[in-house]
XYZ file of C-alpha atoms in Angstrom:
729
model
C 94.642 100.495 114.110
C 91.511 101.244 112.185
C 90.246 100.999 108.655
C 88.717 103.945 106.839
C 85.035 103.809 106.204
C 85.264 104.627 102.527
C 86.615 102.391 99.820
C 86.665 103.471 96.186
C 87.436 101.936 92.849
C 87.854 103.837 89.604
C 89.551 103.743 86.215
C 92.775 105.729 86.156
C 93.710 107.698 83.064
C 97.205 106.374 82.528
C 97.725 103.580 80.043
C 99.064 100.283 81.397
C 101.142 95.558 82.454
C 102.946 71.140 87.923
C 100.312 69.390 86.401
C 100.726 68.402 82.808
C 97.856 67.429 80.484
C 98.750 64.757 77.959
C 96.679 64.624 74.771
C 96.934 61.132 73.293
C 95.220 60.140 70.038
C 93.199 56.946 70.319
C 92.584 55.202 67.007
C 90.042 52.471 66.251
C 91.554 49.007 66.275
C 90.032 48.141 62.906
C 91.461 50.395 60.236
C 88.757 50.855 57.567
C 89.689 51.775 54.053
C 87.990 55.002 53.168
C 87.363 56.637 49.838
C 88.607 60.195 49.284
C 85.081 61.406 49.849
C 85.003 59.910 53.334
C 86.208 62.173 56.138
C 88.668 60.809 58.668
C 88.618 61.675 62.348
C 90.865 61.414 65.377
C 89.489 60.806 68.860
C 91.479 62.695 71.497
C 91.389 61.714 75.157
C 92.544 64.155 77.801
C 94.368 62.620 80.756
C 95.899 64.471 83.708
C 99.245 62.771 84.056
C 101.758 63.885 86.653
C 105.320 63.339 85.439
C 108.414 63.447 87.599
C 112.036 62.533 86.874
C 113.974 60.409 89.363
C 117.750 59.960 89.419
C 118.779 56.816 91.310
C 122.401 56.653 92.475
C 124.423 54.151 94.450
C 125.117 55.572 97.914
C 128.756 54.505 97.911
C 129.911 55.141 94.351
C 127.385 57.721 93.106
C 126.882 55.757 89.888
C 123.497 55.585 88.161
C 121.546 52.459 89.078
C 120.135 50.681 86.023
C 117.604 47.918 85.595
C 114.888 49.095 87.969
C 111.220 48.566 87.084
C 108.019 50.286 88.098
C 107.478 47.605 90.760
C 110.614 48.825 92.543
C 109.163 52.331 93.092
C 106.540 53.664 95.492
C 105.016 57.102 94.862
C 103.278 59.045 97.639
C 101.365 62.282 97.140
C 100.801 64.122 100.414
C 101.432 60.784 102.116
C 98.912 58.792 100.040
C 100.110 55.970 97.712
C 99.641 56.507 93.969
C 99.420 53.968 91.162
C 102.193 54.324 88.556
C 100.609 54.750 85.124
C 103.741 55.206 82.990
C 107.384 54.302 83.483
C 110.429 54.861 81.341
C 114.193 55.038 81.604
C 116.075 57.653 79.604
C 119.813 57.591 79.034
C 121.975 59.713 76.769
C 123.865 56.554 75.813
C 120.745 55.473 73.945
C 120.130 58.777 72.142
C 119.262 58.485 68.458
C 120.828 60.986 66.034
C 118.602 63.777 64.770
C 118.577 65.060 61.216
C 117.162 68.492 62.057
C 119.659 71.281 62.526
C 117.305 73.000 64.910
C 115.021 71.402 67.479
C 111.981 73.013 69.063
C 108.909 72.302 71.113
C 105.883 71.515 69.015
C 103.693 74.240 70.521
C 103.294 77.530 68.732
C 103.253 79.263 72.114
C 106.868 78.322 72.723
C 109.576 80.963 72.651
C 111.742 78.428 70.852
C 109.908 78.335 67.516
C 111.415 75.999 64.964
C 113.511 77.486 62.196
C 114.570 74.455 60.120
C 112.317 71.712 61.435
C 110.437 70.518 64.498
C 111.377 67.364 66.359
C 108.628 65.078 67.549
C 108.429 64.236 71.270
C 109.633 60.661 70.693
C 112.697 62.007 68.866
C 113.723 64.055 71.916
C 113.857 60.942 74.065
C 117.246 60.232 75.693
C 118.555 63.702 74.797
C 119.734 66.486 77.060
C 118.000 69.848 76.614
C 120.334 72.615 77.810
C 119.714 76.373 77.706
C 122.727 78.691 77.900
C 121.303 81.931 79.269
C 123.642 84.948 79.277
C 122.359 87.805 81.469
C 124.398 90.536 79.792
C 122.685 93.265 81.836
C 124.418 92.123 85.024
C 127.912 91.413 83.680
C 130.964 93.599 83.254
C 133.035 93.217 80.036
C 135.504 90.842 81.668
C 132.596 88.728 83.012
C 131.130 88.404 79.503
C 134.519 87.394 78.145
C 134.937 84.657 80.784
C 131.452 83.240 80.242
C 131.788 83.244 76.443
C 135.148 81.489 76.681
C 133.639 78.847 78.991
C 130.761 78.298 76.561
C 133.233 77.880 73.676
C 135.215 75.274 75.617
C 132.040 73.345 76.392
C 130.846 73.380 72.780
C 134.248 72.371 71.387
C 135.392 69.912 74.050
C 132.555 68.749 76.343
C 129.376 68.786 74.234
C 128.116 65.245 73.683
C 126.124 63.917 70.700
C 123.048 63.664 72.926
C 123.191 67.347 73.899
C 120.650 69.727 72.376
C 121.692 73.270 73.251
C 120.037 76.653 72.812
C 121.473 80.122 73.452
C 119.460 82.978 74.974
C 120.606 86.436 76.054
C 119.160 89.407 77.921
C 120.334 92.929 77.178
C 117.897 95.567 75.960
C 115.429 92.720 75.404
C 115.147 88.952 75.788
C 116.558 87.344 72.653
C 116.685 83.768 71.359
C 120.062 83.745 69.633
C 120.024 80.043 68.736
C 117.272 77.459 69.062
C 117.978 73.931 70.312
C 120.536 72.349 68.000
C 123.347 69.818 67.801
C 125.231 71.952 65.285
C 128.330 73.230 67.069
C 129.069 75.896 64.467
C 125.627 77.480 64.903
C 126.157 77.575 68.667
C 129.631 79.088 68.314
C 128.248 81.758 65.997
C 125.675 82.687 68.632
C 128.026 82.984 71.620
C 130.730 84.736 69.571
C 128.295 87.573 68.871
C 128.438 88.750 72.495
C 130.744 91.771 72.510
C 132.434 92.313 75.891
C 133.227 95.908 74.943
C 129.633 96.964 74.297
C 127.950 98.513 77.321
C 124.564 97.015 78.021
C 123.132 99.996 79.884
C 121.269 98.043 82.567
C 123.948 97.429 85.194
C 122.943 98.235 88.797
C 122.961 101.909 89.668
C 125.539 103.596 91.831
C 123.347 103.498 94.932
C 122.167 99.904 95.036
C 120.340 98.919 98.192
C 123.280 97.239 99.901
C 125.997 99.307 98.318
C 128.630 101.002 100.397
C 128.048 102.971 103.572
C 125.711 105.891 103.050
C 127.540 109.020 101.972
C 126.162 111.965 103.930
C 128.721 114.510 102.731
C 127.178 115.076 99.297
C 123.907 114.517 97.504
C 123.580 111.161 95.686
C 120.492 110.323 93.653
C 118.530 107.360 95.000
C 118.598 104.611 92.356
C 117.161 101.778 94.472
C 113.889 101.765 92.512
C 115.859 101.440 89.280
C 117.723 98.440 90.700
C 114.461 96.833 91.856
C 113.050 97.168 88.353
C 116.192 95.717 86.787
C 116.086 92.713 89.130
C 112.417 92.092 88.294
C 113.354 92.269 84.621
C 115.995 89.542 85.040
C 113.683 87.269 87.015
C 110.801 87.771 84.575
C 113.150 86.728 81.775
C 113.876 83.449 83.570
C 110.156 82.935 84.111
C 109.427 83.578 80.417
C 112.031 81.033 79.310
C 110.665 78.432 81.744
C 107.083 78.915 80.579
C 108.081 78.599 76.931
C 109.676 75.206 77.687
C 106.676 73.804 79.558
C 105.443 72.095 76.387
C 108.483 69.783 76.223
C 108.120 66.860 78.643
C 111.817 65.971 78.887
C 113.941 67.188 81.738
C 115.552 70.546 80.924
C 118.530 72.411 82.350
C 119.489 76.075 82.269
C 123.042 77.348 82.735
C 122.461 80.884 83.984
C 125.507 83.138 83.545
C 125.165 86.272 85.659
C 127.264 88.835 87.447
C 124.883 88.662 90.424
C 121.292 89.669 91.085
C 120.668 92.433 93.610
C 117.432 91.965 95.564
C 115.929 94.734 97.686
C 114.368 92.802 100.569
C 110.734 92.025 99.882
C 110.499 94.261 96.822
C 111.579 91.491 94.413
C 110.169 88.553 96.368
C 107.116 88.059 94.157
C 109.124 88.015 90.918
C 111.674 85.606 92.448
C 108.957 83.176 93.486
C 107.258 83.515 90.120
C 110.488 82.528 88.362
C 110.957 79.530 90.668
C 107.335 78.405 90.259
C 107.562 78.593 86.471
C 110.774 76.564 86.462
C 109.333 73.869 88.747
C 106.192 73.535 86.655
C 108.261 73.295 83.462
C 110.660 70.680 84.911
C 113.557 73.092 84.426
C 116.596 72.980 86.722
C 118.669 76.164 86.998
C 122.450 75.993 87.401
C 123.663 79.475 88.367
C 127.201 80.542 87.499
C 128.678 83.700 89.033
C 130.756 85.062 86.169
C 132.668 87.383 88.486
C 134.703 84.348 89.501
C 137.031 84.462 92.480
C 136.944 87.985 93.909
C 139.126 89.983 96.237
C 136.804 92.318 98.128
C 138.319 95.590 99.300
C 136.844 98.359 101.474
C 137.013 100.837 98.577
C 135.130 98.620 96.142
C 136.027 97.860 92.535
C 136.454 100.154 89.546
C 132.684 100.448 89.070
C 132.269 102.105 92.487
C 132.743 105.803 93.111
C 135.128 107.246 95.656
C 134.227 106.481 99.262
C 134.052 109.424 101.651
C 134.087 109.320 105.417
C 135.822 106.898 107.780
C 134.072 103.650 106.872
C 137.124 102.382 104.956
C 139.175 102.637 108.165
C 136.773 101.152 110.733
C 135.743 98.076 108.719
C 132.248 99.243 107.802
C 133.105 99.652 104.125
C 134.531 96.137 103.852
C 131.564 94.632 105.707
C 129.069 96.376 103.436
C 130.902 95.237 100.306
C 130.952 91.655 101.591
C 127.232 91.855 102.417
C 126.495 93.225 98.959
C 128.426 90.417 97.281
C 126.641 87.805 99.415
C 123.226 89.256 98.651
C 123.806 89.123 94.895
C 124.804 85.464 95.168
C 121.938 84.583 97.522
C 119.301 85.121 94.819
C 121.201 82.915 92.374
C 121.599 80.228 95.039
C 117.862 80.313 95.750
C 117.035 79.891 92.062
C 119.268 76.819 91.883
C 118.350 75.103 95.142
C 114.591 75.526 94.700
C 114.594 74.147 91.146
C 116.854 71.133 91.694
C 120.009 72.647 90.237
C 123.278 73.846 91.764
C 125.033 77.193 92.103
C 128.702 77.720 91.235
C 130.397 80.630 92.999
C 133.904 81.939 93.661
C 135.680 80.027 90.926
C 137.321 81.119 87.687
C 136.798 77.665 86.178
C 133.236 77.281 84.872
C 133.684 73.810 83.369
C 132.373 72.016 86.528
C 129.006 73.637 85.919
C 128.735 72.041 82.477
C 129.954 68.722 83.873
C 127.329 68.812 86.618
C 124.524 69.466 84.113
C 125.644 66.546 81.971
C 125.979 64.314 85.005
C 122.541 65.164 86.423
C 120.804 64.532 83.090
C 122.810 61.560 81.842
C 120.283 58.944 82.996
C 117.022 59.109 84.891
C 113.702 57.353 85.336
C 110.478 59.052 84.208
C 107.511 58.136 86.402
C 103.944 59.152 85.628
C 100.815 58.762 87.739
C 97.244 60.008 87.863
C 96.507 61.534 91.211
C 93.807 59.943 93.367
C 93.048 63.466 94.638
C 90.675 64.689 91.926
C 90.138 68.090 93.521
C 91.293 70.892 91.263
C 92.199 73.238 94.058
C 95.498 74.535 92.675
C 97.333 73.712 95.889
C 100.890 72.478 96.231
C 101.151 68.698 96.601
C 104.254 67.134 98.060
C 105.768 64.069 96.440
C 107.643 61.265 98.202
C 109.287 58.560 96.092
C 110.794 55.412 97.573
C 112.740 52.443 96.162
C 112.778 48.970 97.687
C 116.566 49.036 97.959
C 118.467 50.469 100.947
C 121.754 51.098 99.093
C 120.550 53.910 96.814
C 119.715 57.593 97.085
C 117.114 59.436 95.038
C 116.980 62.861 93.416
C 113.568 64.196 92.346
C 111.421 67.298 92.533
C 109.614 67.641 95.878
C 106.133 68.391 94.530
C 103.867 69.996 91.971
C 100.851 72.281 91.719
C 97.429 70.766 91.132
C 95.114 72.388 88.581
C 92.511 74.847 89.766
C 88.916 74.730 88.559
C 87.348 77.996 89.627
C 83.999 77.637 87.898
C 83.076 74.525 89.892
C 83.987 75.926 93.295
C 81.323 77.143 95.727
C 81.306 80.310 97.764
C 83.066 78.712 100.727
C 85.773 77.268 98.486
C 86.346 80.620 96.811
C 86.645 82.361 100.142
C 89.045 79.684 101.337
C 91.125 80.140 98.196
C 91.507 83.833 98.970
C 92.450 83.163 102.582
C 94.854 80.398 101.596
C 96.515 82.671 99.068
C 96.774 85.452 101.635
C 98.512 83.061 104.040
C 100.643 81.397 101.362
C 104.360 81.994 101.065
C 104.056 81.552 97.300
C 102.618 84.526 95.403
C 99.851 84.427 92.827
C 101.078 85.869 89.538
C 98.240 85.230 87.058
C 96.934 88.792 87.431
C 99.366 91.696 87.465
C 99.012 93.750 90.662
C 101.014 96.751 91.821
C 100.742 98.340 95.248
C 101.882 101.622 96.739
C 101.708 102.703 100.377
C 102.149 106.333 101.499
C 102.147 107.871 104.976
C 100.682 110.970 106.681
C 101.161 111.779 110.350
C 98.078 111.881 112.595
C 100.005 112.464 115.840
C 103.588 112.082 117.043
C 103.459 108.268 117.116
C 100.726 107.328 114.599
C 100.440 107.650 110.832
C 97.648 107.148 108.333
C 98.895 104.842 105.543
C 96.863 105.154 102.302
C 97.180 101.985 100.200
C 96.465 101.914 96.463
C 96.357 98.846 94.213
C 96.443 98.956 90.435
C 95.277 96.183 88.096
C 95.611 96.673 84.311
C 92.187 96.765 82.688
C 93.430 94.330 80.061
C 93.737 91.691 82.815
C 90.056 91.855 83.749
C 87.590 89.850 81.587
C 84.522 92.071 81.323
C 81.189 90.441 80.451
C 78.759 92.381 78.287
C 75.448 93.129 79.958
C 73.236 95.493 77.977
C 75.113 98.703 77.296
C 77.560 98.028 80.143
C 80.640 95.858 80.582
C 80.532 94.138 83.956
C 83.072 92.386 86.147
C 83.669 91.683 89.832
C 86.882 91.680 91.815
C 87.498 90.111 95.211
C 90.119 91.969 97.232
C 91.582 90.836 100.530
C 94.490 92.364 102.403
C 96.335 92.078 105.666
C 98.934 94.054 107.578
C 101.233 92.275 110.042
C 103.688 93.431 112.646
C 107.345 92.464 112.401
C 106.588 89.579 114.776
C 104.052 88.174 112.297
C 100.929 89.084 114.281
C 98.050 90.364 112.165
C 96.818 93.789 113.279
C 94.393 94.655 110.515
C 92.603 93.324 107.457
C 90.664 94.629 104.465
C 88.078 92.620 102.522
C 85.677 93.711 99.808
C 83.986 92.469 96.659
C 83.900 95.247 94.095
C 81.398 95.233 91.244
C 82.389 97.067 88.087
C 79.855 98.349 85.599
C 81.608 100.300 82.903
C 80.295 102.023 79.812
C 81.716 100.260 76.758
C 82.862 103.593 75.350
C 85.271 104.096 78.270
C 87.756 101.529 76.898
C 88.730 100.343 80.359
C 90.890 97.597 78.850
C 93.343 100.303 77.810
C 93.464 101.846 81.284
C 94.190 100.831 84.852
C 91.662 99.947 87.521
C 92.683 101.263 90.921
C 91.447 100.344 94.395
C 92.165 102.444 97.482
C 91.962 101.837 101.204
C 94.078 102.764 104.240
C 95.295 101.887 107.738
C 96.221 103.907 110.811
C 99.438 102.455 112.233
C 101.893 103.310 115.012
C 105.579 103.799 114.317
C 107.268 100.559 113.309
C 107.918 97.995 110.584
C 105.044 96.093 108.971
C 104.403 93.534 106.260
C 101.569 94.306 103.873
C 99.991 91.783 101.494
C 96.989 92.096 99.197
C 95.374 89.465 96.960
C 93.138 90.367 93.992
C 90.942 87.826 92.169
C 88.809 88.403 89.103
C 85.671 86.284 89.357
C 85.172 85.295 85.723
C 88.027 82.788 85.444
C 89.265 82.864 89.046
C 92.746 84.110 88.220
C 94.522 85.742 91.144
C 97.379 88.119 91.668
C 99.109 89.226 94.834
C 101.503 91.907 95.972
C 103.355 92.065 99.262
C 105.831 94.525 100.659
C 107.519 95.580 103.862
C 106.565 99.106 104.858
C 108.241 101.384 107.372
C 106.148 103.851 109.348
C 108.873 106.396 110.163
C 109.766 107.827 113.519
C 110.217 111.519 112.734
C 110.347 112.834 116.263
C 114.084 113.547 116.056
C 114.138 114.644 112.416
C 114.529 118.431 111.984
C 112.090 118.651 109.056
C 109.150 116.257 109.281
C 107.345 115.554 105.999
C 104.661 113.256 104.667
C 104.918 111.311 101.444
C 104.645 113.376 98.291
C 101.440 112.425 96.467
C 101.313 112.784 92.690
C 97.875 112.549 91.092
C 96.109 113.302 87.834
C 92.551 112.653 88.964
C 90.169 113.658 91.758
C 86.944 112.058 92.934
C 84.280 113.355 95.346
C 85.373 112.839 98.948
C 83.039 111.228 101.517
C 81.461 113.540 104.055
C 83.122 113.969 107.439
C 86.266 112.263 106.185
C 89.590 112.695 107.977
C 91.609 111.240 105.095
C 94.644 113.486 104.445
C 94.075 112.967 100.701
C 90.747 114.821 100.938
C 90.998 118.512 100.114
C 88.054 120.895 99.638
C 85.540 118.098 99.100
C 87.725 116.277 96.576
C 89.963 113.258 97.120
C 93.234 112.957 95.244
C 93.744 109.627 93.492
C 97.467 108.712 93.720
C 99.056 108.016 90.358
C 101.193 104.946 91.058
C 103.249 104.680 87.852
C 103.852 108.464 87.703
C 102.855 108.526 84.010
C 100.911 111.566 82.817
C 99.724 113.130 79.569
C 100.226 116.660 78.343
C 96.468 117.284 78.382
C 96.276 116.457 82.102
C 96.949 118.356 85.310
C 99.579 117.112 87.726
C 98.438 117.534 91.327
C 100.923 117.547 94.210
C 100.030 117.127 97.880
C 102.390 116.938 100.846
C 102.483 118.109 104.451
C 105.139 119.543 106.767
C 104.626 118.653 110.433
C 105.423 120.654 113.559
C 107.211 123.492 111.718
C 109.364 125.776 113.817
C 107.700 128.997 114.929
C 109.259 132.326 114.074
C 111.352 133.454 117.014
C 112.407 130.043 118.318
C 115.888 130.650 116.926
C 116.191 133.989 118.759
C 119.335 134.656 120.730
C 117.110 135.631 123.652
C 116.358 132.317 125.480
C 113.206 133.713 127.063
C 111.777 134.948 123.758
C 112.643 131.660 122.051
C 110.895 129.680 124.816
C 107.756 131.817 124.602
C 107.633 131.429 120.801
C 107.967 127.671 121.151
C 105.056 127.445 123.590
C 102.733 129.628 121.526
C 100.884 127.304 119.066
C 99.533 130.291 117.148
C 102.939 131.852 116.568
C 103.705 132.386 112.875
C 105.795 129.930 110.873
C 107.842 130.382 107.711
C 107.896 127.373 105.392
C 109.058 127.859 101.794
C 108.478 125.382 98.982
C 108.691 125.018 95.213
C 108.761 122.196 92.655
C 111.372 121.717 89.930
C 111.218 119.592 86.770
C 114.677 118.456 85.645
C 115.456 116.826 82.301
C 118.874 115.665 81.122
C 120.488 117.435 84.062
C 118.955 120.810 83.237
C 116.015 122.593 84.820
C 112.991 122.605 82.494
C 110.500 124.316 84.773
C 110.154 125.532 88.353
C 107.062 126.751 90.120
C 107.201 130.121 91.890
C 108.308 129.971 95.508
C 105.337 129.587 97.859
C 105.547 130.692 101.503
C 103.288 129.465 104.318
C 103.101 131.666 107.418
C 100.659 129.622 109.524
C 99.623 126.052 110.283
C 96.590 125.270 108.100
C 95.846 121.745 109.467
C 95.803 122.420 113.226
C 94.568 118.955 114.305
C 97.786 117.445 112.908
C 100.009 120.487 113.511
C 100.735 120.509 109.794
C 101.208 122.868 106.892
C 99.640 121.259 103.822
C 100.757 122.250 100.332
C 98.745 121.488 97.228
C 99.895 122.336 93.698
C 98.053 122.163 90.392
C 100.489 122.037 87.461
C 99.021 121.916 83.915
C 101.349 119.820 81.770
C 100.611 121.340 78.360
C 103.671 123.565 78.746
C 106.090 120.663 79.228
C 107.423 118.540 76.378
C 106.906 114.755 76.406
C 109.714 112.855 78.086
C 111.124 111.565 81.348
C 111.635 114.164 84.096
C 113.119 114.165 87.565
C 110.715 116.032 89.816
C 112.317 117.619 92.893
C 110.240 119.070 95.734
C 112.100 121.804 97.617
C 110.965 122.390 101.207
C 112.697 124.803 103.599
C 111.680 125.522 107.188
C 113.236 128.963 107.361
C 112.406 129.493 111.033
C 114.077 126.244 112.080
C 116.887 126.197 109.523
C 116.009 122.728 108.202
C 115.260 121.544 104.665
C 114.413 118.527 102.505
C 114.571 117.876 98.752
C 112.748 114.598 97.887
C 112.915 113.473 94.252
C 110.825 111.208 92.051
C 110.661 110.304 88.354
C 107.775 111.491 86.173
C 107.004 110.436 82.605
C 104.986 112.821 80.443
C 103.407 111.488 77.275
C 101.690 113.098 74.342
C 97.994 113.984 74.639
C 95.288 111.392 74.067
C 93.988 111.100 70.475
C 91.489 113.795 69.594
C 87.803 112.756 69.710
C 85.917 112.245 66.464
C 83.472 115.029 67.318
C 84.684 118.666 67.270
C 86.057 119.681 70.618
C 86.767 123.075 72.126
C 90.396 124.175 71.799
C 92.584 123.457 74.803
C 93.666 126.391 76.898
C 97.357 127.051 76.465
C 99.714 128.505 78.972
C 102.617 127.816 81.261
C 102.265 125.460 84.237
C 101.387 127.431 87.339
C 100.994 126.232 90.928
C 98.094 126.836 93.242
C 98.498 128.371 96.643
C 98.936 126.216 99.771
C 95.846 124.266 100.840
C 93.456 125.956 103.205
């Protein structure tokens, strides 16, 4: 494979997305009486204290072992002994009653802001902190009813005086329905508000990634991207809750009620790991409960699934796919629980064991704190090993934590190592939002050029003022691997940004483009972006498929949508370069009415006119003649609410206009001032009339209102109806 020689970075026009520090006041031993005129002061000392909770059980009975001291424990960090700085034992049997009706963390950054009072950290000691999280977007009405009934039974029958419970839900948005409280009536009011009969509108689409066997007898819209977005939304909600609880030192538990989370391979891997990382750092254990209960899986699916065509229901394929789909939705929930120290509860209509397990796991535990002898702030994962000088016990504790990272004090070698370590890491960096898109264009029968574009919101980049310019630098490193894991290509560049302050880059997206030439096959692509002011990093990884189109009747490239062009390098063979200009792919497919929407796509090896002749000799001669005419028809439709809003005139190509790739390239320029703002389904119609083949790829497009008018008088915009250009030359 090879890398292109040109790399570009520009501002796009679409608008954009472990270790705990303890602050302890140290007061002078001699308290001096001061007059009102004298000012008092508090000296604060910052100490990096690593806290971990340890449950010690008897191997035979499973009972909690009491009476241990700090001398009975040995703490190892990456195999090196650590000195225990703090030690405590917490038990719900020793919980003191609280007067506040509502309990909250003391930080203003917390999602759980106090409503009727804030409890001090010492008042939370020996209490259980339990979050009931209802993912209404994933549950059917009967699932909501079962989960609400289970929550009622827990509140009325199982809730102990030491339990502090909060209620959170996710439907159209993430909502705190009840802050931490001991008041059972407030909790019942919160869970009783969930209406099983109200549709939430975010359930998985009809064509989820592992849904039933593909139906080839009728057209079905591809909703896999919608399902990917919905899954990310659920995982980001878990991450948000975990981060908001990071300011409370006590051990916390989340009962996650869900009807299953559908993951699309690698597409949701970064958000899953981000949720797990946030939970581990916040000392939050997730207990997943599948609200679907015990299920009977049939080949035809349940009532939410459309009719199944074909023979898959008779040969076992339909049943196998439904079983795989059910397993995949439970696999994500199991991963959330196992990686955070919780437990998953599946295939049961009785949810009470989940509540019992939470109470059991948090009934009594030791809290051990130490200051690491490894003073490096490298941000790396450090494994913990805890031992007790008794052979008859077993321990439960978190396996490690993340050290802090100090970017400003790292040298060039350390910074380069950080990038390489992050590129090789199985855990993603999520401090900087990064989105990636990979397209494909055929170069020959077995090789494709894969343009790669990365987008970083301008609001995520800290620009430093320098004269009349805002400046920033980004380090970008990427790698593409074969399915076997062998690296076959890398990209590495430091990009310097110097932006005029009037450009308001913080309200736009910064996009970086590169590309690879790859043979047919499956690959894993990962890119890491770091901004060099604070050292925050973000990563994006995805599995890409370079298609084998040799047996496909109509061979097409990806459809590129763009709203911007930049000058193309000289002597460039990039398929995105047309007439000296390079199209800049618009990743989010968001445009404004005052912009032009550019389309670019190619049809490869079109059939020549005459190849379908009934005369075998004439058909063979037409097939061998590379200059024989072709007949490829294409148009573009904009659909809204099921109705056609606009369609370009039909364009016909009669010859191959990119001979080195045996391709017919089509390029359209559609002004958007004739389309109303809103969400459209854009369908590209391509028909190879000589070969009798066709393709109708679809994508979503969002059109927004024009940008605000400038303060200075501007020339009036040219009106008119969107019109396409002719095929590219």
